[in-house]
Coordinates of C-alpha atoms and ligand atoms in Angstrom, one line a residue:
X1 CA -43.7 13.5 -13.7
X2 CA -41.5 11.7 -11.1
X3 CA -41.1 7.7 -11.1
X4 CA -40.9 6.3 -7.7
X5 CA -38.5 3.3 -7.1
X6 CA -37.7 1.6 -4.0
X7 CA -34.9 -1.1 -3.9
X8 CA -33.0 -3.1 -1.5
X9 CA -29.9 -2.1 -2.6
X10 CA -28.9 1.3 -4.7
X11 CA -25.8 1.7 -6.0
X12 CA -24.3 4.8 -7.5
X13 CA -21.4 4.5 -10.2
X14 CA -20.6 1.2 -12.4
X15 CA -16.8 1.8 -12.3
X16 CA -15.1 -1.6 -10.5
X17 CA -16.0 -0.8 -7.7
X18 CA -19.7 -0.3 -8.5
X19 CA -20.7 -3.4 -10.8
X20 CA -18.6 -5.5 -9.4
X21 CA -20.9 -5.2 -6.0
X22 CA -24.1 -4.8 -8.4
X23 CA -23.0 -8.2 -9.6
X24 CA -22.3 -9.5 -6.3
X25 CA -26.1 -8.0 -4.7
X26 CA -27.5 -9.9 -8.0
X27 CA -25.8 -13.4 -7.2
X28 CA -26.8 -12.7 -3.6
X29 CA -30.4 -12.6 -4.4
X30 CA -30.7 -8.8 -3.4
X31 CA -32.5 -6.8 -5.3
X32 CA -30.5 -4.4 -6.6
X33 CA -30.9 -0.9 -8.5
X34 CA -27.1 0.1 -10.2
X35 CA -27.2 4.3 -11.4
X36 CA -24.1 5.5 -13.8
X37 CA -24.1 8.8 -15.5
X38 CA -21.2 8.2 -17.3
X39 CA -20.1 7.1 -20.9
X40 CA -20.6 3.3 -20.3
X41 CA -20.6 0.3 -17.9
X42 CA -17.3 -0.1 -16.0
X43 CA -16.6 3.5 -15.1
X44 CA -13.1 5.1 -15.7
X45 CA -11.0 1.4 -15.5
X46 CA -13.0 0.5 -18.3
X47 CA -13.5 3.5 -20.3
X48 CA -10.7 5.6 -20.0
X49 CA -8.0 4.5 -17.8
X50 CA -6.9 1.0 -17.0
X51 CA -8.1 -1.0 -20.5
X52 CA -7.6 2.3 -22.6
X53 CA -4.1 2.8 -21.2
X54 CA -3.1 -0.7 -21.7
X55 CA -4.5 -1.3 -25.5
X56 CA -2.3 2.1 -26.1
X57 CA 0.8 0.9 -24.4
X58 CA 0.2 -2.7 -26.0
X59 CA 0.5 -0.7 -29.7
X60 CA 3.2 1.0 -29.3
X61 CA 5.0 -1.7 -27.8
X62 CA 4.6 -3.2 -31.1
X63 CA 5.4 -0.1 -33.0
X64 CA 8.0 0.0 -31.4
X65 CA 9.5 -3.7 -32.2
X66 CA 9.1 -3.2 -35.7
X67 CA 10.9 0.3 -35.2
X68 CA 13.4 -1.3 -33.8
X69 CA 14.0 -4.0 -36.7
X70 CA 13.9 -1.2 -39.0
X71 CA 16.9 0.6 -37.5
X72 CA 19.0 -2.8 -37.8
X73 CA 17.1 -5.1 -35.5
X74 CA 18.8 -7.0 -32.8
X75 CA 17.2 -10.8 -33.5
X76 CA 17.9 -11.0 -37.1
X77 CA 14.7 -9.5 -37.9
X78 CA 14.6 -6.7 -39.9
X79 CA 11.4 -4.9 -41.6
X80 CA 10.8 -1.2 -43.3
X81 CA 10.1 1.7 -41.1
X82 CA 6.4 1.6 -39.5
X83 CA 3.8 4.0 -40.0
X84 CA 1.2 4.9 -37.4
X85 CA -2.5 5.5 -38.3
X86 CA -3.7 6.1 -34.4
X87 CA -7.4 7.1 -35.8
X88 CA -7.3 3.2 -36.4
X89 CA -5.2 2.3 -33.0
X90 CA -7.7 4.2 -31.2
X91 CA -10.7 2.4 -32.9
X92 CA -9.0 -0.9 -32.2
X93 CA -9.1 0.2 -28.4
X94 CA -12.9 1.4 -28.6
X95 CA -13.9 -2.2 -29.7
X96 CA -12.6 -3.7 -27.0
X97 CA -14.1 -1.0 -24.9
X98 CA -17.5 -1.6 -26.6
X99 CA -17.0 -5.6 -26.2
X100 CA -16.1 -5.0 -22.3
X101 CA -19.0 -2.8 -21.6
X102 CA -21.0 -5.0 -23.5
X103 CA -19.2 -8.0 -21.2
X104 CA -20.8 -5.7 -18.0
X105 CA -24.2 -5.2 -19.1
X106 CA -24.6 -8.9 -19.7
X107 CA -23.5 -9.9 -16.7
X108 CA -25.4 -7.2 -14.6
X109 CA -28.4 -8.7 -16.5
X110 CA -27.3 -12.4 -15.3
X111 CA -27.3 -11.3 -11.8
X112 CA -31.0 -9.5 -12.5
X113 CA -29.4 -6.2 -11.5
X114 CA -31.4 -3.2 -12.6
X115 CA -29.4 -0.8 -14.6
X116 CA -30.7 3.1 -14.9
X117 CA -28.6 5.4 -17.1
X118 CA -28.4 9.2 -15.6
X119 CA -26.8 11.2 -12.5
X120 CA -28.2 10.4 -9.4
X121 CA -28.6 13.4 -7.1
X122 CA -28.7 12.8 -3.1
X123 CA -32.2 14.6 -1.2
X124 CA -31.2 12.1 2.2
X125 CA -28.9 9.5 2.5
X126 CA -31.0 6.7 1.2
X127 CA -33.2 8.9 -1.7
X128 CA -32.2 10.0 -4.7
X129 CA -32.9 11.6 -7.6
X130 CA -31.7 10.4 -11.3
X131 CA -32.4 12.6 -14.2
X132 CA -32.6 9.8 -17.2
X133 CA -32.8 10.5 -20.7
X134 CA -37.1 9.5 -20.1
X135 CA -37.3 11.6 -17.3
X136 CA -36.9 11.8 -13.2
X137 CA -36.7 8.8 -10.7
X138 CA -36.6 9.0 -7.3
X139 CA -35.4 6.0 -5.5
X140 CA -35.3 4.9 -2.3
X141 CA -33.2 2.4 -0.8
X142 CA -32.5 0.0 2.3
X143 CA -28.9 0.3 1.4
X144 CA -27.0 2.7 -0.6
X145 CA -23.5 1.6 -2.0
X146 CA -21.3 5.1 -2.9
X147 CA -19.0 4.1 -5.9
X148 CA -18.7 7.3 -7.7
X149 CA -15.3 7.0 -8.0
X150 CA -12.5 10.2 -8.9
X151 CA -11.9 12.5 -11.6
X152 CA -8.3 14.3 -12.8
X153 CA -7.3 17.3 -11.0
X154 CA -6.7 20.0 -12.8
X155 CA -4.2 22.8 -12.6
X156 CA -6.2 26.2 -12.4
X157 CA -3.2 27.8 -14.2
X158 CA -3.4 25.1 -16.6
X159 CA -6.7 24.2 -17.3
X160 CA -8.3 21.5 -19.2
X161 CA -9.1 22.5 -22.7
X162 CA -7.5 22.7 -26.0
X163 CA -4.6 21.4 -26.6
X164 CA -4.0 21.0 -22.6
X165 CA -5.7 17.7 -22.1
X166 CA -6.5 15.0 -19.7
X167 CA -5.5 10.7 -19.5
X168 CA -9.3 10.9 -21.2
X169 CA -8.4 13.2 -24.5
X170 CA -4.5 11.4 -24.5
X171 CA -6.2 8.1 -25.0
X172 CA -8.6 9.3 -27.9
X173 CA -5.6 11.5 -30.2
X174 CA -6.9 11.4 -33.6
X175 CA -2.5 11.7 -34.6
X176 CA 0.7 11.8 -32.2
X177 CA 1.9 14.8 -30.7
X178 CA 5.1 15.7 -32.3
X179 CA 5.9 17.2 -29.3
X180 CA 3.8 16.2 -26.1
X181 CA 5.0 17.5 -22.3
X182 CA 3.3 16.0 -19.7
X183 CA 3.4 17.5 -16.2
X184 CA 3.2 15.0 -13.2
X185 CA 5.8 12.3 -13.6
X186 CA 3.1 10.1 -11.5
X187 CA 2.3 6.2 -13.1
X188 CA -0.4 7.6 -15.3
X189 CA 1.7 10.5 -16.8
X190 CA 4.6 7.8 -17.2
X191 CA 2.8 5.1 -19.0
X192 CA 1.0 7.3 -21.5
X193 CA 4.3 9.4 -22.0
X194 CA 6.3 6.6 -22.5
X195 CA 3.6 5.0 -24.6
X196 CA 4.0 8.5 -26.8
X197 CA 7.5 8.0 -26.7
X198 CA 7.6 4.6 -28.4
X199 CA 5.1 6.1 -31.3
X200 CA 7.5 8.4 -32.4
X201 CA 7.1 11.9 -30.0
X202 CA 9.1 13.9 -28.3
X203 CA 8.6 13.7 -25.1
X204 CA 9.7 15.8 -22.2
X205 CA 8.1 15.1 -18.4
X206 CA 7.6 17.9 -15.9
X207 CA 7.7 16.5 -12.6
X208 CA 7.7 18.7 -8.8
X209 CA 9.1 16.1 -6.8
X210 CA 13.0 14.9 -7.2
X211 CA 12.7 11.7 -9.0
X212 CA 10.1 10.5 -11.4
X213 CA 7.2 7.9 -9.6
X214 CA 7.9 9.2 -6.6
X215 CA 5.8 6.8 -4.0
X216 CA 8.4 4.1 -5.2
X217 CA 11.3 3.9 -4.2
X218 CA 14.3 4.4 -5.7
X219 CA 15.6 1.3 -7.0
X220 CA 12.2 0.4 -8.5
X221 CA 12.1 3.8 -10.6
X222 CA 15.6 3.5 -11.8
X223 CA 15.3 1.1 -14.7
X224 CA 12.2 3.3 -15.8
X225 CA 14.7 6.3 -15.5
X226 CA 17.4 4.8 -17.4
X227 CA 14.8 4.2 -20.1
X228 CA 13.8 7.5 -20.2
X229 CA 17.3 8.6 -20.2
X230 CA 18.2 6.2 -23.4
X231 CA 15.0 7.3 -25.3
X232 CA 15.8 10.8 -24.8
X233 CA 13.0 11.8 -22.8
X234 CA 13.6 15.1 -21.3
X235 CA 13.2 15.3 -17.5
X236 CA 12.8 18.2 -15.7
X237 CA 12.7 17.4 -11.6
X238 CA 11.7 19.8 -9.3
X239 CA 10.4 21.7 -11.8
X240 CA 7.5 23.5 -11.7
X241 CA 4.5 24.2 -14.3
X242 CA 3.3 27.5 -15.2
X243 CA 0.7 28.3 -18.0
X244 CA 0.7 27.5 -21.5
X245 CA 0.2 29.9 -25.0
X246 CA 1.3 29.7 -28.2
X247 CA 2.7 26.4 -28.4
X248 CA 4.7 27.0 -25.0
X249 CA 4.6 25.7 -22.0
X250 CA 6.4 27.9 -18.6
X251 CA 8.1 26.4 -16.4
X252 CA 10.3 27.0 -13.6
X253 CA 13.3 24.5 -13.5
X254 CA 14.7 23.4 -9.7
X255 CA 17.3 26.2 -9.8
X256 CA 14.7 28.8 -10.1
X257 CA 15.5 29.6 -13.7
X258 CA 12.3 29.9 -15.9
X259 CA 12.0 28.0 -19.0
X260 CA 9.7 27.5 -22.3
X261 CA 9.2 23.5 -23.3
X262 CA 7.8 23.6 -27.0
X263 CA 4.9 21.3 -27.0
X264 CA 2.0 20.1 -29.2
X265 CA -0.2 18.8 -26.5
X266 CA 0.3 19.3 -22.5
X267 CA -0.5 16.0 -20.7
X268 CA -1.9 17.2 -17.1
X269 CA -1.5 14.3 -14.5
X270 CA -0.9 15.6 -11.2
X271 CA -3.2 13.4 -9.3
X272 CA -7.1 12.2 -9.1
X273 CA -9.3 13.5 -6.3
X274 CA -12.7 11.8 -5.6
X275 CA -15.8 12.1 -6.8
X276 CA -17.6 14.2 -4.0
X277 CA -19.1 17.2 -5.5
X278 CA -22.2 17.8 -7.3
X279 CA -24.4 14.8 -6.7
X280 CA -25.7 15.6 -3.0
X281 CA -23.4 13.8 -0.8
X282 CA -23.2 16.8 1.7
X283 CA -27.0 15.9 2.2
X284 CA -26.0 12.3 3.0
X285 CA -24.1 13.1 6.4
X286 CA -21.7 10.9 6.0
X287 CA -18.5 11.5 7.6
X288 CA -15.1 12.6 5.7
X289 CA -11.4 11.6 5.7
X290 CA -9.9 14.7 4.4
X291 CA -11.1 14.9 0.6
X292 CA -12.5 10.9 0.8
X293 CA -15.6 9.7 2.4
X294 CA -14.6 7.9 5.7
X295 CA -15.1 3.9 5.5
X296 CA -14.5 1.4 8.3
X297 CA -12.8 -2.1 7.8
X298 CA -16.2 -2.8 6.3
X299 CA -16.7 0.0 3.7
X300 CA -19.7 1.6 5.8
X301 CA -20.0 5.3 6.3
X302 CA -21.1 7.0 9.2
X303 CA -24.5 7.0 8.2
X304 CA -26.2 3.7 8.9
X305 CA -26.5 1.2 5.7
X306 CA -24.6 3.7 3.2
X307 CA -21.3 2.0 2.0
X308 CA -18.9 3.2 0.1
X309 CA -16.1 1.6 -2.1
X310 CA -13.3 2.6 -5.0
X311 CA -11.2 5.7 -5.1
X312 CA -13.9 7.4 -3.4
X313 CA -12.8 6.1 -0.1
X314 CA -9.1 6.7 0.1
X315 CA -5.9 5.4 -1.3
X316 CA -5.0 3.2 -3.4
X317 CA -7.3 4.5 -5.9
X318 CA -6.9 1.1 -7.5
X319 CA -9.9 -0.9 -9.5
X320 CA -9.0 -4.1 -7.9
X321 CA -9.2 -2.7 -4.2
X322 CA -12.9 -1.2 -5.6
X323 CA -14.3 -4.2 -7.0
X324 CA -12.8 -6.2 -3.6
X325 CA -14.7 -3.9 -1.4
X326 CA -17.5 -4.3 -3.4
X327 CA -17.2 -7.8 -3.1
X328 CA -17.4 -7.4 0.3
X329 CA -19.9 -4.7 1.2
X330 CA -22.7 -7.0 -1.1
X331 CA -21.8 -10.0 0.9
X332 CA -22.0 -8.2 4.1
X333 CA -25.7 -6.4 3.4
X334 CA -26.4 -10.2 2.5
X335 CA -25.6 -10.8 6.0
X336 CA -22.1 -12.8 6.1
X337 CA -19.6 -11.9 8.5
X338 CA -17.2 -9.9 6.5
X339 CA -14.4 -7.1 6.6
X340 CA -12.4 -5.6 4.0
X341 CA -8.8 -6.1 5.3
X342 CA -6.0 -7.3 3.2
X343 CA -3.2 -8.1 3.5
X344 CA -1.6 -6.3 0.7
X345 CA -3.5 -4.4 -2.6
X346 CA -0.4 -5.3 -5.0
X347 CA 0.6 -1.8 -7.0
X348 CA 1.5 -1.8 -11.0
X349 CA 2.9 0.8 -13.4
X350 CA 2.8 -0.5 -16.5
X351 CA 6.3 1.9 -17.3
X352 CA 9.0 0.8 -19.7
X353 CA 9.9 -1.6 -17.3
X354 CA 7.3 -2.5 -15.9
X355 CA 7.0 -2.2 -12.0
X356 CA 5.2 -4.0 -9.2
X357 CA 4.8 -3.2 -5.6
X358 CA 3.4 -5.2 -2.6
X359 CA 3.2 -5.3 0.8
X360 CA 6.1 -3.5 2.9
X361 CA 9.0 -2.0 0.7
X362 CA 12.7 -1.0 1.6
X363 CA 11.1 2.7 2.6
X364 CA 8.5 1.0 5.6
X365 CA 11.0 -1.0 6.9
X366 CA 14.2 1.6 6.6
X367 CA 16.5 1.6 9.7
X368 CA 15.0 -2.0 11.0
X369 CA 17.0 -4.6 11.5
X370 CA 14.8 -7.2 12.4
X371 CA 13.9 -7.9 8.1
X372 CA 15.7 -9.7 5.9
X373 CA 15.9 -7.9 2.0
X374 CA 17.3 -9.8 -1.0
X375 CA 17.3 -8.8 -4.5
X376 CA 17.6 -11.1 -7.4
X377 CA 18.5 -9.5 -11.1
X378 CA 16.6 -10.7 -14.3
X379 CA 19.9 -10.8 -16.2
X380 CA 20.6 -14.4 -14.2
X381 CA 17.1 -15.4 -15.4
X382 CA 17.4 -17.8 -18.7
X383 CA 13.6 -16.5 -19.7
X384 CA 14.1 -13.1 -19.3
X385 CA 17.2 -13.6 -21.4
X386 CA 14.9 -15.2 -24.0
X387 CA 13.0 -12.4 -24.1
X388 CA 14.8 -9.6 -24.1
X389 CA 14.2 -8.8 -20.7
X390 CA 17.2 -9.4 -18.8
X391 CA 19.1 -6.3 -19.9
X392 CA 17.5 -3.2 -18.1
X393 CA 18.0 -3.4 -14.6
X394 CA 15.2 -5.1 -13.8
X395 CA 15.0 -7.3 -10.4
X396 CA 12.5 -9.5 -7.6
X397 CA 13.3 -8.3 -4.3
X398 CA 12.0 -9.7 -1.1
X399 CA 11.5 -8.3 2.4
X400 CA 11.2 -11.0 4.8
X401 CA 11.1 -10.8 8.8
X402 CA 14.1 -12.3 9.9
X403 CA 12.8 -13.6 12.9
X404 CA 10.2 -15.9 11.6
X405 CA 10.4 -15.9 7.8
X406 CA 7.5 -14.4 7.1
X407 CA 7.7 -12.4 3.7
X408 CA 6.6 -8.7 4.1
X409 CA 7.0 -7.3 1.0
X410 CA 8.0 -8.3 -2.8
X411 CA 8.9 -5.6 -5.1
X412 CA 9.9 -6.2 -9.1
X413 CA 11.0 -3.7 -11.4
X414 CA 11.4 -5.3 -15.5
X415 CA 9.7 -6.2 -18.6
X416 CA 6.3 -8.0 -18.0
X417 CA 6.5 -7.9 -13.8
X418 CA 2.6 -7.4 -13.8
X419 CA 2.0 -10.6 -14.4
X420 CA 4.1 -11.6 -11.1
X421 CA 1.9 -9.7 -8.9
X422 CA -1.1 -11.5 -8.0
X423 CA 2.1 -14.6 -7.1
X424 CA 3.2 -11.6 -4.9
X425 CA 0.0 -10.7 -3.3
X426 CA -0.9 -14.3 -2.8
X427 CA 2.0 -15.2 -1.1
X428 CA 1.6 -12.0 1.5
X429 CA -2.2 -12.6 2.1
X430 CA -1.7 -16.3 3.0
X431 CA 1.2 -15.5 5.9
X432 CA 4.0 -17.2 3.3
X433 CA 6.9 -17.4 4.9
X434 CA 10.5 -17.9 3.0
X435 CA 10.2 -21.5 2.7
X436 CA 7.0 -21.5 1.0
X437 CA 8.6 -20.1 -1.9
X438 CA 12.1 -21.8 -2.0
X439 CA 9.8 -24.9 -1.9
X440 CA 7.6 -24.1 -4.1
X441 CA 8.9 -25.8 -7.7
X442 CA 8.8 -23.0 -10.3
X443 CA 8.3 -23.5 -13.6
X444 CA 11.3 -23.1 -16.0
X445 CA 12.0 -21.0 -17.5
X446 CA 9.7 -18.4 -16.6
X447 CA 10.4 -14.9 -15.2
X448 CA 9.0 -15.8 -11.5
X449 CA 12.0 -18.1 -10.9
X450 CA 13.6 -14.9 -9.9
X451 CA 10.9 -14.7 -6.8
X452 CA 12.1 -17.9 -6.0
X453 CA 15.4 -17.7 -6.4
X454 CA 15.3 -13.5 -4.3
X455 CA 14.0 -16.2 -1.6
X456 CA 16.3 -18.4 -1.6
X457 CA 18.9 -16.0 -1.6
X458 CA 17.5 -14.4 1.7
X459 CA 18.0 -18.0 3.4
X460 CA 21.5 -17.9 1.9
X461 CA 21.3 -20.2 -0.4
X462 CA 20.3 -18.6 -4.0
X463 CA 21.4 -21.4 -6.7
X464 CA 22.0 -19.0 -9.8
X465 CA 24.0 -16.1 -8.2
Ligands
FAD1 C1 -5.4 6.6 -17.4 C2 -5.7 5.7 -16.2 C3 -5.1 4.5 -16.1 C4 -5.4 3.7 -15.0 N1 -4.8 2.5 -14.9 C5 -5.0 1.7 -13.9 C6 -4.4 0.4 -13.8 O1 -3.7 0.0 -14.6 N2 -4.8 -0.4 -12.7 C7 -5.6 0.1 -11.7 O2 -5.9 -0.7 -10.8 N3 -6.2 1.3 -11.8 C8 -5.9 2.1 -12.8 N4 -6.5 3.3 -12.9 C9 -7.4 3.7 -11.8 C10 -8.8 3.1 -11.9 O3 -9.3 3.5 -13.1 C11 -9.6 3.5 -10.8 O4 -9.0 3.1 -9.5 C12 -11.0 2.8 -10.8 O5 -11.7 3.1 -12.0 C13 -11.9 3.3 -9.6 O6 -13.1 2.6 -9.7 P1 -14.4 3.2 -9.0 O7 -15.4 2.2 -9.1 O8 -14.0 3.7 -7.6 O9 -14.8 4.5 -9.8 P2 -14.8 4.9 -11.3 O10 -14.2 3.9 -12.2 O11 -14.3 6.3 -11.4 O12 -16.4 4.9 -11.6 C14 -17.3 5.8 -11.1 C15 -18.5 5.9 -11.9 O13 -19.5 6.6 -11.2 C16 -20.2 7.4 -12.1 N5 -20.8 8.5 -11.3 C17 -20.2 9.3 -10.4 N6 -21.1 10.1 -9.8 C18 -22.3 9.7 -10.3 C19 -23.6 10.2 -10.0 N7 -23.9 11.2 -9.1 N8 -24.6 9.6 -10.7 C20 -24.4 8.6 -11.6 N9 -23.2 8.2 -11.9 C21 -22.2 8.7 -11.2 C22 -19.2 7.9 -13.1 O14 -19.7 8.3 -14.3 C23 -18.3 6.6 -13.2 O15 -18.8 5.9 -14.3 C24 -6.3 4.2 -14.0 C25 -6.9 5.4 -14.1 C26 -6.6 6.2 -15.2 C27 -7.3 7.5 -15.3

């Protein structure tokens, strides 16, 4: 028999995007209804792409030190050759899944959200149905919040199975590939495959486009391309992939010439698409943008009272843009005067170095000359010094209008940049203009003295260059 619901607020997926509104609706005093069919609370970021990732990346960073001061060290610090257990590694990163799920249940409970386990399936745009392990419910809402998020694409010739996997089955290896290839030299297909690298594989990175991470631009990707380069990671650019058999993988190289890579495991990251099939959304009549469901500047659809946040809506399929709009959308159906429009959604690849992105780069403002752009080098930076992190290229550059001031964009390439972002992001979404930095009095030594002194250098007067 069918259980009948009816709710204020539905929402469908408890990625960032989802539970992050679901909180929101709860705090608001809306009565909300949250539906995920998948694995656990917190959606892909949480289970299998933005935690995972890191927690992997994070051990064999550390593998990787104590590699290091086994072949001779560079500190004085020297230590016996490391072994690897990555059953263990990868337990390690399911308990801190488990506690972060966890973290998300309790605090859906705080906010009195209800939480129904199962795939929700659309009959209209405001009724669904959600097949749970204790049977049907149909529920209907006053507002529907779409937050089913995206999935990997996959290559028909090279389909998911076996030992051609997805970012999912690369996060859960039970050992490391002695030999892993991964095709789409994207961020994700980066960080895992220079995660590999660092545990001890040989890695080789098929890649279509001319240059690795290609929506940065150049300057940003060459530090993560001299890396590759030193830790012999084999590149093939403009390459294509072909399909895979016996431990081979086909590919045809940018002169045309075809070409067997001997691999153990084929990473497939060529992109994620959104979430639209399977679950009723054609029955919605809501209106698309290409493969995303269309959103105005306040995340509703075309259909009255269905909102929609996260990668399903468009680029950047980024968890903090989701859980900002979802943020927003729960404040708006609790009737404030709100609109998703930022400033800047600061970008991260957490690549050997490390690379950050926000606001207007060198490529949106090419052939103006009404900007200002300054660059200023890590390896002038005491702290990166300190920490090995001056030595790789790495750099703060700023893109300021040259009119007023006004800083337009701050990119960083170099070892531990992420944590300079939300400084970048800040400074673009308050209207910061060059001064505001060069008077701001950075801490020393840290690594964000080099967005200070990138500033001062566009107003001519850098101290430590
Ligand atoms: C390997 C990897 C690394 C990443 N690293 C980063 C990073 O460092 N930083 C970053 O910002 N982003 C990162 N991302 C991207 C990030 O994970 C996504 O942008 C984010 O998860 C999108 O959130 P969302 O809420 O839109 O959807 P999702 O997180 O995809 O969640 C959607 C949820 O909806 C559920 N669902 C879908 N349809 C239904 C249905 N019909 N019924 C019930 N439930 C349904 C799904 O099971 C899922 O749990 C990474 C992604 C991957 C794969």
């Amino acid at each position: 028999m069918t259980q009948n619901l009816k709710t204020k607020v539905l929402i469908i997926g408890a990625g960032t995007g989802g539970y992050v509104a679901g909180i929101r609706c709860g705090q608001l005093g809306l009565d909300t209804v949250l539906v995920d069919g998948g694995d656990g609370l917190g959606g892909t970021c949480l289970n299998v792409g933005c935690i995972p990732s890191k927690a992997i990346i994070h051990a064999a960073g550390k593998f990787e030190t104590v590699a290091k001061a086994a072949g001779g060290g560079t500190l004085g610090i020297t230590a016996a050759a490391p072994a690897i257990d990555l059953k263990q590694t990868v337990e390690w990163k399911d308990g801190i899944v488990r506690k972060l799920n966890a973290g998300v249940a309790a605090l859906l409970k705080k906010a009195k959200v209800r939480v129904i386990k199962g795939w929700a399936n659309f009959e209209d745009a405001k009724t669904c149905v959600v097949k749970t392990e204790d049977g049907d419910i149909r529920i209907t809402a006053e507002h529907v919040i779409l937050a089913t998020g995206s999935e990997p694409v996959e290559l028909p010739f090279l389909p998911f199975g076996g030992d051609v996997i997805s970012s999912t089955e690369a996060l859960s290896l039970s050992e490391v590939p002695k030999k892993l290839v991964v095709v789409g030299g994207g961020y994700i297909g980066l960080e895992l495959g220079i995660a590999f690298r660092k545990l001890g594989a040989e890695v080789a990175i098929v890649e279509m486009a001319e240059r690795i991470l290609p929506l940065y631009d150049k300057a940003l990707t060459d530090p993560v391309a001299k890396w590759l380069e030193n830790h012999g990671v084999e590149l093939h650019l403009g390459a294509r992939a072909g399909g895979f058999g016996e431990g081979k993988l086909s590919i045809t190289t940018r002169d045309g010439e075809p070409l067997q890579l001997d691999a153990d495991k084929v990473l497939v990251t060529v992109g994620r698409r959104p979430r639209t099939q399977g679950w009723g959304l054609e029955n919605m009549g809501v209106a698309m943008a290409g493969p995303f469901v269309k959103i105005d500047n306040r995340c509703a659809t075309s259909m009255k009272n269905v909102w929609a946040v996260g990668d399903l809506t468009g680029e950047p399929m980024l968890a903090h843009k989701g859980s900002a709009q979802g943020e927003v959308v729960a404040e708006i159906i609790a009737g404030h005067d709100r609109v998703f429009d930022p400033v800047a959604i600061a970008a991260v690849c957490f690549t050997e170095p490390e690379i950050v992105s926000a606001g207007l780069g060198p490529n949106d403002v090419a052939g103006r000359d009404d900007v200002i752009q300054s660059v200023f080098p890590f390896a002038a930076i005491g702290r990166a010094l300190a920490i090995e992190a001056g030595e790789d290229g790495g750099f703060v550059r700023v893109i300021a209008s040259k009119s007023d001031h006004r800083i337009l964009g701050v990119q960083a390439v170099g070892q531990h940049v992420s944590e300079l972002s939300n400084s970048f992001a800040q400074m673009l979404e308050m209207g910061a203009v060059l001064e505001d930095v060069a008077g701001t009095i950075h801490v020393h030594p840290t690594l964000g003295e080099a967005f200070h002194e990138a500033s001062l250098r566009s107003l001519g007067h850098a101290i430590h260059i």
